[in-house]
PDB file of C-alpha atoms and ligand atoms in Angstrom:
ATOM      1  CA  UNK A1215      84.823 102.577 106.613  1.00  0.00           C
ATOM      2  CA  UNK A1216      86.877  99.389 106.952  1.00  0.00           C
ATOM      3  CA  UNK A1217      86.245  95.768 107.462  1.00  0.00           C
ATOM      4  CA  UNK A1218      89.325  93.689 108.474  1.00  0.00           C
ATOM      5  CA  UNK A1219      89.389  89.854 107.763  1.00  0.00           C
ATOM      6  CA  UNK A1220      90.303  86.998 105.108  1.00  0.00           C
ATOM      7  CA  UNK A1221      89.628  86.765 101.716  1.00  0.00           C
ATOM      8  CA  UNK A1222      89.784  83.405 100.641  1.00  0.00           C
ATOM      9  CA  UNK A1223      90.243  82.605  96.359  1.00  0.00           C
ATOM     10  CA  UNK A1224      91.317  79.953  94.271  1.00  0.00           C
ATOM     11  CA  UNK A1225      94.713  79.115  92.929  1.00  0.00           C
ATOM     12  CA  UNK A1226      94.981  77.823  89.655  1.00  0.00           C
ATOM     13  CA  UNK A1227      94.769  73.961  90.710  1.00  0.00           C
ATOM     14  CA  UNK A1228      91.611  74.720  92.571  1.00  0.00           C
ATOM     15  CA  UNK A1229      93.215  74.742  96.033  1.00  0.00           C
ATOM     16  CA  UNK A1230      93.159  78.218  98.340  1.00  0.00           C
ATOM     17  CA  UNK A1231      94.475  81.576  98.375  1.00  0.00           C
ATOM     18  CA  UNK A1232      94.146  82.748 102.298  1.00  0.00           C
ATOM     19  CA  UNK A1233      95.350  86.512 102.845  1.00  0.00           C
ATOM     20  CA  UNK A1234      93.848  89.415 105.522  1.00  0.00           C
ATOM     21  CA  UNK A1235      92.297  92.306 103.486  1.00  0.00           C
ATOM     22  CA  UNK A1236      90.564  95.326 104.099  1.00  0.00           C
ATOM     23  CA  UNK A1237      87.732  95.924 101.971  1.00  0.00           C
ATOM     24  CA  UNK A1238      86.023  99.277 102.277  1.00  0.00           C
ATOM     25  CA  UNK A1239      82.482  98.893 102.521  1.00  0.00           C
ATOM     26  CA  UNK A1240      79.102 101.406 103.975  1.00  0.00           C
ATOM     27  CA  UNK A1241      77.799 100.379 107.633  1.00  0.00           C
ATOM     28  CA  UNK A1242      75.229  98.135 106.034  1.00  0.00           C
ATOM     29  CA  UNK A1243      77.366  96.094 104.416  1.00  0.00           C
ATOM     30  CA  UNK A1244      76.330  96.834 100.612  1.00  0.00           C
ATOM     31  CA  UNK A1245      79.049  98.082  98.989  1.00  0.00           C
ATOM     32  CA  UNK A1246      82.119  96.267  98.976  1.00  0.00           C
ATOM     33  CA  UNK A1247      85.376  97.438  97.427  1.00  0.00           C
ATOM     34  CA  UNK A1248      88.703  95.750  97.598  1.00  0.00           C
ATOM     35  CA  UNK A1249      92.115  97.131  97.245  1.00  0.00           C
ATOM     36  CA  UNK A1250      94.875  94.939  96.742  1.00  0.00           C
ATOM     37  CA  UNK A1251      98.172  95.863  95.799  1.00  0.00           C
ATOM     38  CA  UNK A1252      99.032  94.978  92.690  1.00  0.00           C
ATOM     39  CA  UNK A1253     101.875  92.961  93.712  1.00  0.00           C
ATOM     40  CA  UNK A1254     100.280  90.950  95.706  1.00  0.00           C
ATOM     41  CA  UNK A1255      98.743  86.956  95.199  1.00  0.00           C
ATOM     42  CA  UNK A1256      94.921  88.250  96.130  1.00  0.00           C
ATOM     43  CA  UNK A1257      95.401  90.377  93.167  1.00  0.00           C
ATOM     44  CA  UNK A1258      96.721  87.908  90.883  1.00  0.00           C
ATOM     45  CA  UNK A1259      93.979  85.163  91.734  1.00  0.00           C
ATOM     46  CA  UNK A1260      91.125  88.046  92.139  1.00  0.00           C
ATOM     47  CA  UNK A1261      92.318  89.289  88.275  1.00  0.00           C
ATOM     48  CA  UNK A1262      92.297  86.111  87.105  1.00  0.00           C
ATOM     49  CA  UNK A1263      88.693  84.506  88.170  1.00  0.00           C
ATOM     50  CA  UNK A1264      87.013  87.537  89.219  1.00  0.00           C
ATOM     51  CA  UNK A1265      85.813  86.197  92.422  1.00  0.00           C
ATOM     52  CA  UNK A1266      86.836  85.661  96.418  1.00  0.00           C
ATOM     53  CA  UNK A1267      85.383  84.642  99.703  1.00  0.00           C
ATOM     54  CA  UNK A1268      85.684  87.577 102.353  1.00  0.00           C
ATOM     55  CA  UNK A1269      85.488  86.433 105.561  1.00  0.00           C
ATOM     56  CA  UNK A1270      84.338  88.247 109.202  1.00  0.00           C
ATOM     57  CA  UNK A1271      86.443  86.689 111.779  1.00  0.00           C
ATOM     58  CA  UNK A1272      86.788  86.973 115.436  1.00  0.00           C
ATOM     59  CA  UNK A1273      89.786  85.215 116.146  1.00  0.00           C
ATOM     60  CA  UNK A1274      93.298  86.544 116.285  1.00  0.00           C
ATOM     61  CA  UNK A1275      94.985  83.189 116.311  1.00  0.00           C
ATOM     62  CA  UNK A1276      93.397  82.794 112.218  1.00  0.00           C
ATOM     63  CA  UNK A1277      94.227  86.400 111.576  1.00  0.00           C
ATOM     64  CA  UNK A1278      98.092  85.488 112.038  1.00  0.00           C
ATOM     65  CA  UNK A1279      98.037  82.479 110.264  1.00  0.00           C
ATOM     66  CA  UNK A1280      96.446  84.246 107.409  1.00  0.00           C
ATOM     67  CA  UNK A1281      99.184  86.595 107.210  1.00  0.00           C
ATOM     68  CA  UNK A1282     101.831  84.517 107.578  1.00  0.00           C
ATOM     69  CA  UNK A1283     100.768  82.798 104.762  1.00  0.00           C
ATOM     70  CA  UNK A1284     100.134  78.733 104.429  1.00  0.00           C
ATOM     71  CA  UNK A1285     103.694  78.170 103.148  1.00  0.00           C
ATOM     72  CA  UNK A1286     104.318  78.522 106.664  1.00  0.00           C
ATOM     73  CA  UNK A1287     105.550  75.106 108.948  1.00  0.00           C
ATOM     74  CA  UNK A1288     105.058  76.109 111.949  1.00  0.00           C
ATOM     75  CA  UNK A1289     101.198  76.322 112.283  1.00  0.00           C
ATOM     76  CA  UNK A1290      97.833  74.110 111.821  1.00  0.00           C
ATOM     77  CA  UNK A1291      96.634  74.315 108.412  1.00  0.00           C
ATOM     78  CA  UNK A1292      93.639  76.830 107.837  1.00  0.00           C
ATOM     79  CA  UNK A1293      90.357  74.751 107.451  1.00  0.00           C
ATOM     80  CA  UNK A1294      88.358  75.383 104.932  1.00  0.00           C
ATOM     81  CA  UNK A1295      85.467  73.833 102.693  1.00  0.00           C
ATOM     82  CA  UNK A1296      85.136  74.093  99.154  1.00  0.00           C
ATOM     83  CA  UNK A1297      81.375  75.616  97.760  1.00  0.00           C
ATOM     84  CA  UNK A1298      81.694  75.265  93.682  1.00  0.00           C
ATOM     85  CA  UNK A1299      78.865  78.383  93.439  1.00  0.00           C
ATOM     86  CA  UNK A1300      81.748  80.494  95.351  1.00  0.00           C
ATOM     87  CA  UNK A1301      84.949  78.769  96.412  1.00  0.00           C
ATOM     88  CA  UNK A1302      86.780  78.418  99.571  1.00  0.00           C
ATOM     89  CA  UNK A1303      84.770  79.133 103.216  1.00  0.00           C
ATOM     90  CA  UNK A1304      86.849  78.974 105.928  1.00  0.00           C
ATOM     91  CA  UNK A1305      85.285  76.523 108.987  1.00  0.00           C
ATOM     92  CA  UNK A1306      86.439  78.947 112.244  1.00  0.00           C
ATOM     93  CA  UNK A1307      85.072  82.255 110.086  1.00  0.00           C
ATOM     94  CA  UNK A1308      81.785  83.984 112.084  1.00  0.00           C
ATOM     95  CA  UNK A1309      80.108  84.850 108.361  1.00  0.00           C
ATOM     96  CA  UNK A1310      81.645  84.628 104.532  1.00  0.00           C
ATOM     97  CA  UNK A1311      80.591  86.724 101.793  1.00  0.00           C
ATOM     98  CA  UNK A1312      81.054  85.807  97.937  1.00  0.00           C
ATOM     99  CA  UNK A1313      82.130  88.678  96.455  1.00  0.00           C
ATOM    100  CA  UNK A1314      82.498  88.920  92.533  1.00  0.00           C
ATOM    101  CA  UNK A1315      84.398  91.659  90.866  1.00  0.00           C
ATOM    102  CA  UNK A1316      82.254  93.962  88.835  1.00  0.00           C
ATOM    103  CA  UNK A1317      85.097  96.832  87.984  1.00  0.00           C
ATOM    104  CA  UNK A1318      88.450  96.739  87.685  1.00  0.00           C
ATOM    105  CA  UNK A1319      90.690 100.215  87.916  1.00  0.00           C
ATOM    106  CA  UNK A1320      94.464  99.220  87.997  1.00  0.00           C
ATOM    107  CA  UNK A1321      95.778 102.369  86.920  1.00  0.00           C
ATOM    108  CA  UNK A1322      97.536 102.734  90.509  1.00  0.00           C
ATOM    109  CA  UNK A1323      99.796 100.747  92.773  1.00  0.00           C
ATOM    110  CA  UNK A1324      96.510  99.227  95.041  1.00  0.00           C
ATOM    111  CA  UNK A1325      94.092  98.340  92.275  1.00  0.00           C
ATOM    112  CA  UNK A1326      90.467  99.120  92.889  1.00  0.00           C
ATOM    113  CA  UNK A1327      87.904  96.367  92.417  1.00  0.00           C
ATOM    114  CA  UNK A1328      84.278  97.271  93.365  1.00  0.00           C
ATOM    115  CA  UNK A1329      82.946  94.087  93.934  1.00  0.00           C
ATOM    116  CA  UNK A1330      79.027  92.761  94.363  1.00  0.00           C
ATOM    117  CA  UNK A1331      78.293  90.662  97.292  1.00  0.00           C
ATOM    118  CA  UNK A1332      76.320  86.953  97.168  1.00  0.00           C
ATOM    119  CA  UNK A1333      74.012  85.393  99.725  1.00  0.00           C
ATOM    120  CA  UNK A1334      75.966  85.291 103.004  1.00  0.00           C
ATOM    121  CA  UNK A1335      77.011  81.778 104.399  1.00  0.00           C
ATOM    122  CA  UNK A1336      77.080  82.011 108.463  1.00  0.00           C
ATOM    123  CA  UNK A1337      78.951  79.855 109.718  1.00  0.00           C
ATOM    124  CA  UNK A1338      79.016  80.121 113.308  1.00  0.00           C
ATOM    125  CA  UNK A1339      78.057  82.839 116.004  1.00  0.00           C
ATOM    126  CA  UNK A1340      80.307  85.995 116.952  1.00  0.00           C
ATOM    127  CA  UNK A1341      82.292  85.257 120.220  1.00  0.00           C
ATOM    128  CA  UNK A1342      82.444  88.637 121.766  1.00  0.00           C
ATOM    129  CA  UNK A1343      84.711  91.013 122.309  1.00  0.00           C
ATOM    130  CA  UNK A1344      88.603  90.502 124.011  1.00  0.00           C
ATOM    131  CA  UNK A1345      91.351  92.569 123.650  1.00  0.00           C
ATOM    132  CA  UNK A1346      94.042  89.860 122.782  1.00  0.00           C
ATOM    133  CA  UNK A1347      92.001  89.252 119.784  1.00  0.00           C
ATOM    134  CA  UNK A1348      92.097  92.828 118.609  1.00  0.00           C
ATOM    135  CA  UNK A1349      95.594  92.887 119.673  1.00  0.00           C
ATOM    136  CA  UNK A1350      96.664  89.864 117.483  1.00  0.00           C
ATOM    137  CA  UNK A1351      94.569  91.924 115.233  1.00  0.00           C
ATOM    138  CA  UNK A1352      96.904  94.919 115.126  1.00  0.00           C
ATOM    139  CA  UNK A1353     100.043  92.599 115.651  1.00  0.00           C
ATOM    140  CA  UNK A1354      99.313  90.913 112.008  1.00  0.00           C
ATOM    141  CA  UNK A1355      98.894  93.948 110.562  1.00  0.00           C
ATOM    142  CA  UNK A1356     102.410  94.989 111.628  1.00  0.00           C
ATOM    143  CA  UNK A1357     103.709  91.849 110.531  1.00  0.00           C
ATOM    144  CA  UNK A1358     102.559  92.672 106.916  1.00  0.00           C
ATOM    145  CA  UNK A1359     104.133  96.199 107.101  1.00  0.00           C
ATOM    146  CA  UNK A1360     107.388  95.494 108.904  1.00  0.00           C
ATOM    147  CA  UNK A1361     109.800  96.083 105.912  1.00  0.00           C
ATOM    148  CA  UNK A1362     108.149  99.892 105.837  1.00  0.00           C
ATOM    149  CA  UNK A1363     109.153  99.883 109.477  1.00  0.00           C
ATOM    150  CA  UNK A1364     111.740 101.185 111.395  1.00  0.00           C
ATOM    151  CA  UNK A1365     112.759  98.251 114.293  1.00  0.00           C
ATOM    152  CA  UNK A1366     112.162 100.577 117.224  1.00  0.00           C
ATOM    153  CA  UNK A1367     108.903 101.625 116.194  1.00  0.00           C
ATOM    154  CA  UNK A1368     107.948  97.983 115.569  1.00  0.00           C
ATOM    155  CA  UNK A1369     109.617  96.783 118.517  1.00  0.00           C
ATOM    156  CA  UNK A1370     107.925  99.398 120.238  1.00  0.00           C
ATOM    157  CA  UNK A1371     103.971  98.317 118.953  1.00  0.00           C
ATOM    158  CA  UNK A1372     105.070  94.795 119.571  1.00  0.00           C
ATOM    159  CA  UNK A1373     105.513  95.199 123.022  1.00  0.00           C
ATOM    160  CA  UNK A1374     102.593  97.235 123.805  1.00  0.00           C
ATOM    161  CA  UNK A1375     100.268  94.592 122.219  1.00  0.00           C
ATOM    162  CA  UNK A1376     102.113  91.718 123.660  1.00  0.00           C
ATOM    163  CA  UNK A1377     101.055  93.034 127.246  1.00  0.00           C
ATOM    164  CA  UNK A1378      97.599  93.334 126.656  1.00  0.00           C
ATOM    165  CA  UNK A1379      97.633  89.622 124.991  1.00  0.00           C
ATOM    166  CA  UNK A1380      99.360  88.102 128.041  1.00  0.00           C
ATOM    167  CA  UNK A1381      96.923  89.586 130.427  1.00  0.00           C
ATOM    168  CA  UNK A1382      93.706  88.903 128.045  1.00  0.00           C
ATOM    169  CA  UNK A1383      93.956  85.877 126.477  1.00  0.00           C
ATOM    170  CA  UNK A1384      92.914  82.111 126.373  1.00  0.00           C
ATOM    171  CA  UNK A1385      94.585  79.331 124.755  1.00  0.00           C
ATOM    172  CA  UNK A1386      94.332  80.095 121.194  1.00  0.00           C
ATOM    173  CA  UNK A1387      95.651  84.136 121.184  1.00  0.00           C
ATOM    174  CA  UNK A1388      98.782  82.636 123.277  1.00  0.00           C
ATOM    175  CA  UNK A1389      99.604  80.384 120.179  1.00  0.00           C
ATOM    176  CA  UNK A1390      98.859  83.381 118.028  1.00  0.00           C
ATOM    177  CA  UNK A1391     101.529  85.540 120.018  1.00  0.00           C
ATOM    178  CA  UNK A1392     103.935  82.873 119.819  1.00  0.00           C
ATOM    179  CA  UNK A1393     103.322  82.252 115.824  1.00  0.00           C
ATOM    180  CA  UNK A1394     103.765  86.068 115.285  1.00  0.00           C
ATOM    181  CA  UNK A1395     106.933  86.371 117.662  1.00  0.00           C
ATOM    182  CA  UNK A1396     108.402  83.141 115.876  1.00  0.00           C
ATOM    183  CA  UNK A1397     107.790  84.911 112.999  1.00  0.00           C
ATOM    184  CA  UNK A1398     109.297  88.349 113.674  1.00  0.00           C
ATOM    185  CA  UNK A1399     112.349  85.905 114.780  1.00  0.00           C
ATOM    186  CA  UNK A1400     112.931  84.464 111.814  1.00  0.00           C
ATOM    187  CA  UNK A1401     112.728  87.869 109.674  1.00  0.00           C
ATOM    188  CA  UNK A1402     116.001  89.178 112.042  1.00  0.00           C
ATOM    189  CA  UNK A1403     117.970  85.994 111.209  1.00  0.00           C
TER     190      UNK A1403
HETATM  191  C1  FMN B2477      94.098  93.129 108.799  1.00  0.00           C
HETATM  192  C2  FMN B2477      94.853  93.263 107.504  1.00  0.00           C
HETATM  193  C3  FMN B2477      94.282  93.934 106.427  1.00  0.00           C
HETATM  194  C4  FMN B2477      94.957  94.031 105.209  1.00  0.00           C
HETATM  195  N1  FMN B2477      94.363  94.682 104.156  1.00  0.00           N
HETATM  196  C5  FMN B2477      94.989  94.714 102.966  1.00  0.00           C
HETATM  197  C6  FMN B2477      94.348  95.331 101.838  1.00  0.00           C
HETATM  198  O1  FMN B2477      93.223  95.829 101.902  1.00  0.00           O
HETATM  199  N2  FMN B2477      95.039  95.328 100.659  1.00  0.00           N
HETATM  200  C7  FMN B2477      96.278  94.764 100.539  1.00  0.00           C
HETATM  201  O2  FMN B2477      96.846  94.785  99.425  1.00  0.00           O
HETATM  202  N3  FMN B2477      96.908  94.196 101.598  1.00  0.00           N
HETATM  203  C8  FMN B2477      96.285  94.159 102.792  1.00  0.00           C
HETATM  204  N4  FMN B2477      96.903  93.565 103.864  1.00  0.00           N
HETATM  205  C9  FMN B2477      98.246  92.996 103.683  1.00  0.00           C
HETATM  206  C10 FMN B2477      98.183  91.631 102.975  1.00  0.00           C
HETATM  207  O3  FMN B2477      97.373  90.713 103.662  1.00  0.00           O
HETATM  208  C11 FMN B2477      99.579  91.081 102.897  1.00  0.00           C
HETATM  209  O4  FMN B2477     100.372  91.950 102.126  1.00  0.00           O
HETATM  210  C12 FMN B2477      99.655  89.694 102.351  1.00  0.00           C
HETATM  211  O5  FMN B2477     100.990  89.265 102.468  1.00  0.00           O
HETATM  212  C13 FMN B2477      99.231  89.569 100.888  1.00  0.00           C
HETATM  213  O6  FMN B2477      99.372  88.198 100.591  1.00  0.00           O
HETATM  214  P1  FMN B2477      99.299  87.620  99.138  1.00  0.00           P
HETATM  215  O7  FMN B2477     100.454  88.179  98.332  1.00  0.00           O
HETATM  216  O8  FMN B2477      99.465  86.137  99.403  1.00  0.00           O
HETATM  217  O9  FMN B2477      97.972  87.988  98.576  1.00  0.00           O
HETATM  218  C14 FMN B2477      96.243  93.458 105.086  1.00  0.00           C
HETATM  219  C15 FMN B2477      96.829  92.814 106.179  1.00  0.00           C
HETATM  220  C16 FMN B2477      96.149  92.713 107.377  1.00  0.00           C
HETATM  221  C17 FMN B2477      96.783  91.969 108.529  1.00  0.00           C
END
């Protein structure tokens, strides 16, 4: 099965790497492995020091601001604190997980890393369930995809998501809508 969250590692001047990933791991949580595209950052800075923070979140608001990436303006900057045994933890994660790369295979697009996990770090306690979360969930997850999409289908998902977020959601998950929709603006321009 699948875990969604952040993974957390260091660029080369020591200062963080923040993208979603989706590790695959076994219900109890012992087996990790990560597949990043090859293409992408995570791989570059998980190649190059063999080790990353994953991070079990509850909160859709950090989800899109992880994939939109800190480059972006428009948003608070992702907290985080810096532990030298295993890098970058992330201050509104639930739980982070150290995971060091054990095996590499990179003889496809997504490169397979099967990684061993470190002494958890909890940081704070699960919220709870609320469907704006898992909505802003699914909405970031579109926003990494949408150049594989066509814009009805997207526009079509974006919608359906956007209804359940205005009907469930507090404070934060309305600033994650309107970070997502300013974002999915500013890719049509
Ligand atoms: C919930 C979620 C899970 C994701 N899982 C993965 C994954 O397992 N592997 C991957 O390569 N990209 C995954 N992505 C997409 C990356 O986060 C996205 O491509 C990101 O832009 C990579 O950033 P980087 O180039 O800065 O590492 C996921 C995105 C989301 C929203």
């Amino acid at each position: 099965m699948v875990i969604e969250g952040i993974i957390t590692t260091e660029n080369e001047d020591g200062s963080m790497h923040v993208a979603p990933i989706g590790p695959h791991v076994d219900p109890d949580l012992h087996s990790w492995t990560l597949k990043p595209f090859k293409t992408s950052k995570t791989f570059e800075r998980l190649h190059h020091s063999g080790r990353g923070v994953f991070h079990v979140v509850d909160d859709g608001l950090l989800m899109i601001q992880a994939v939109l990436g800190q480059a972006h303006s428009a948003f608070p900057s992702l907290d985080a604190r810096h532990h030298p045994e295993c890098g970058w933890v992330l201050v509104d994660a639930v739980r982070a997980i150290p995971l060091s790369v054990q095996l590499w295979d990179t003889s496809t697009e997504r490169a397979v890393a099967e990684c061993s996990a470190g002494p958890w770090i909890e940081v704070r306690s699960y919220w709870g369930w609320n469907r704006a979360r898992n909505s802003l969930l699914e909405l970031a997850i579109l926003l990494s995809r949408r150049h594989m999409m066509s814009r009805d289908s997207l526009d079509q998902a974006i919608a359906h998501h956007r209804v359940i977020i205005e009907k469930t959601a507090g404070p934060r998950e309305l600033q994650g809508l309107a970070l997502a929709m300013d974002c999915l603006r500013d890719s049509d321009d």
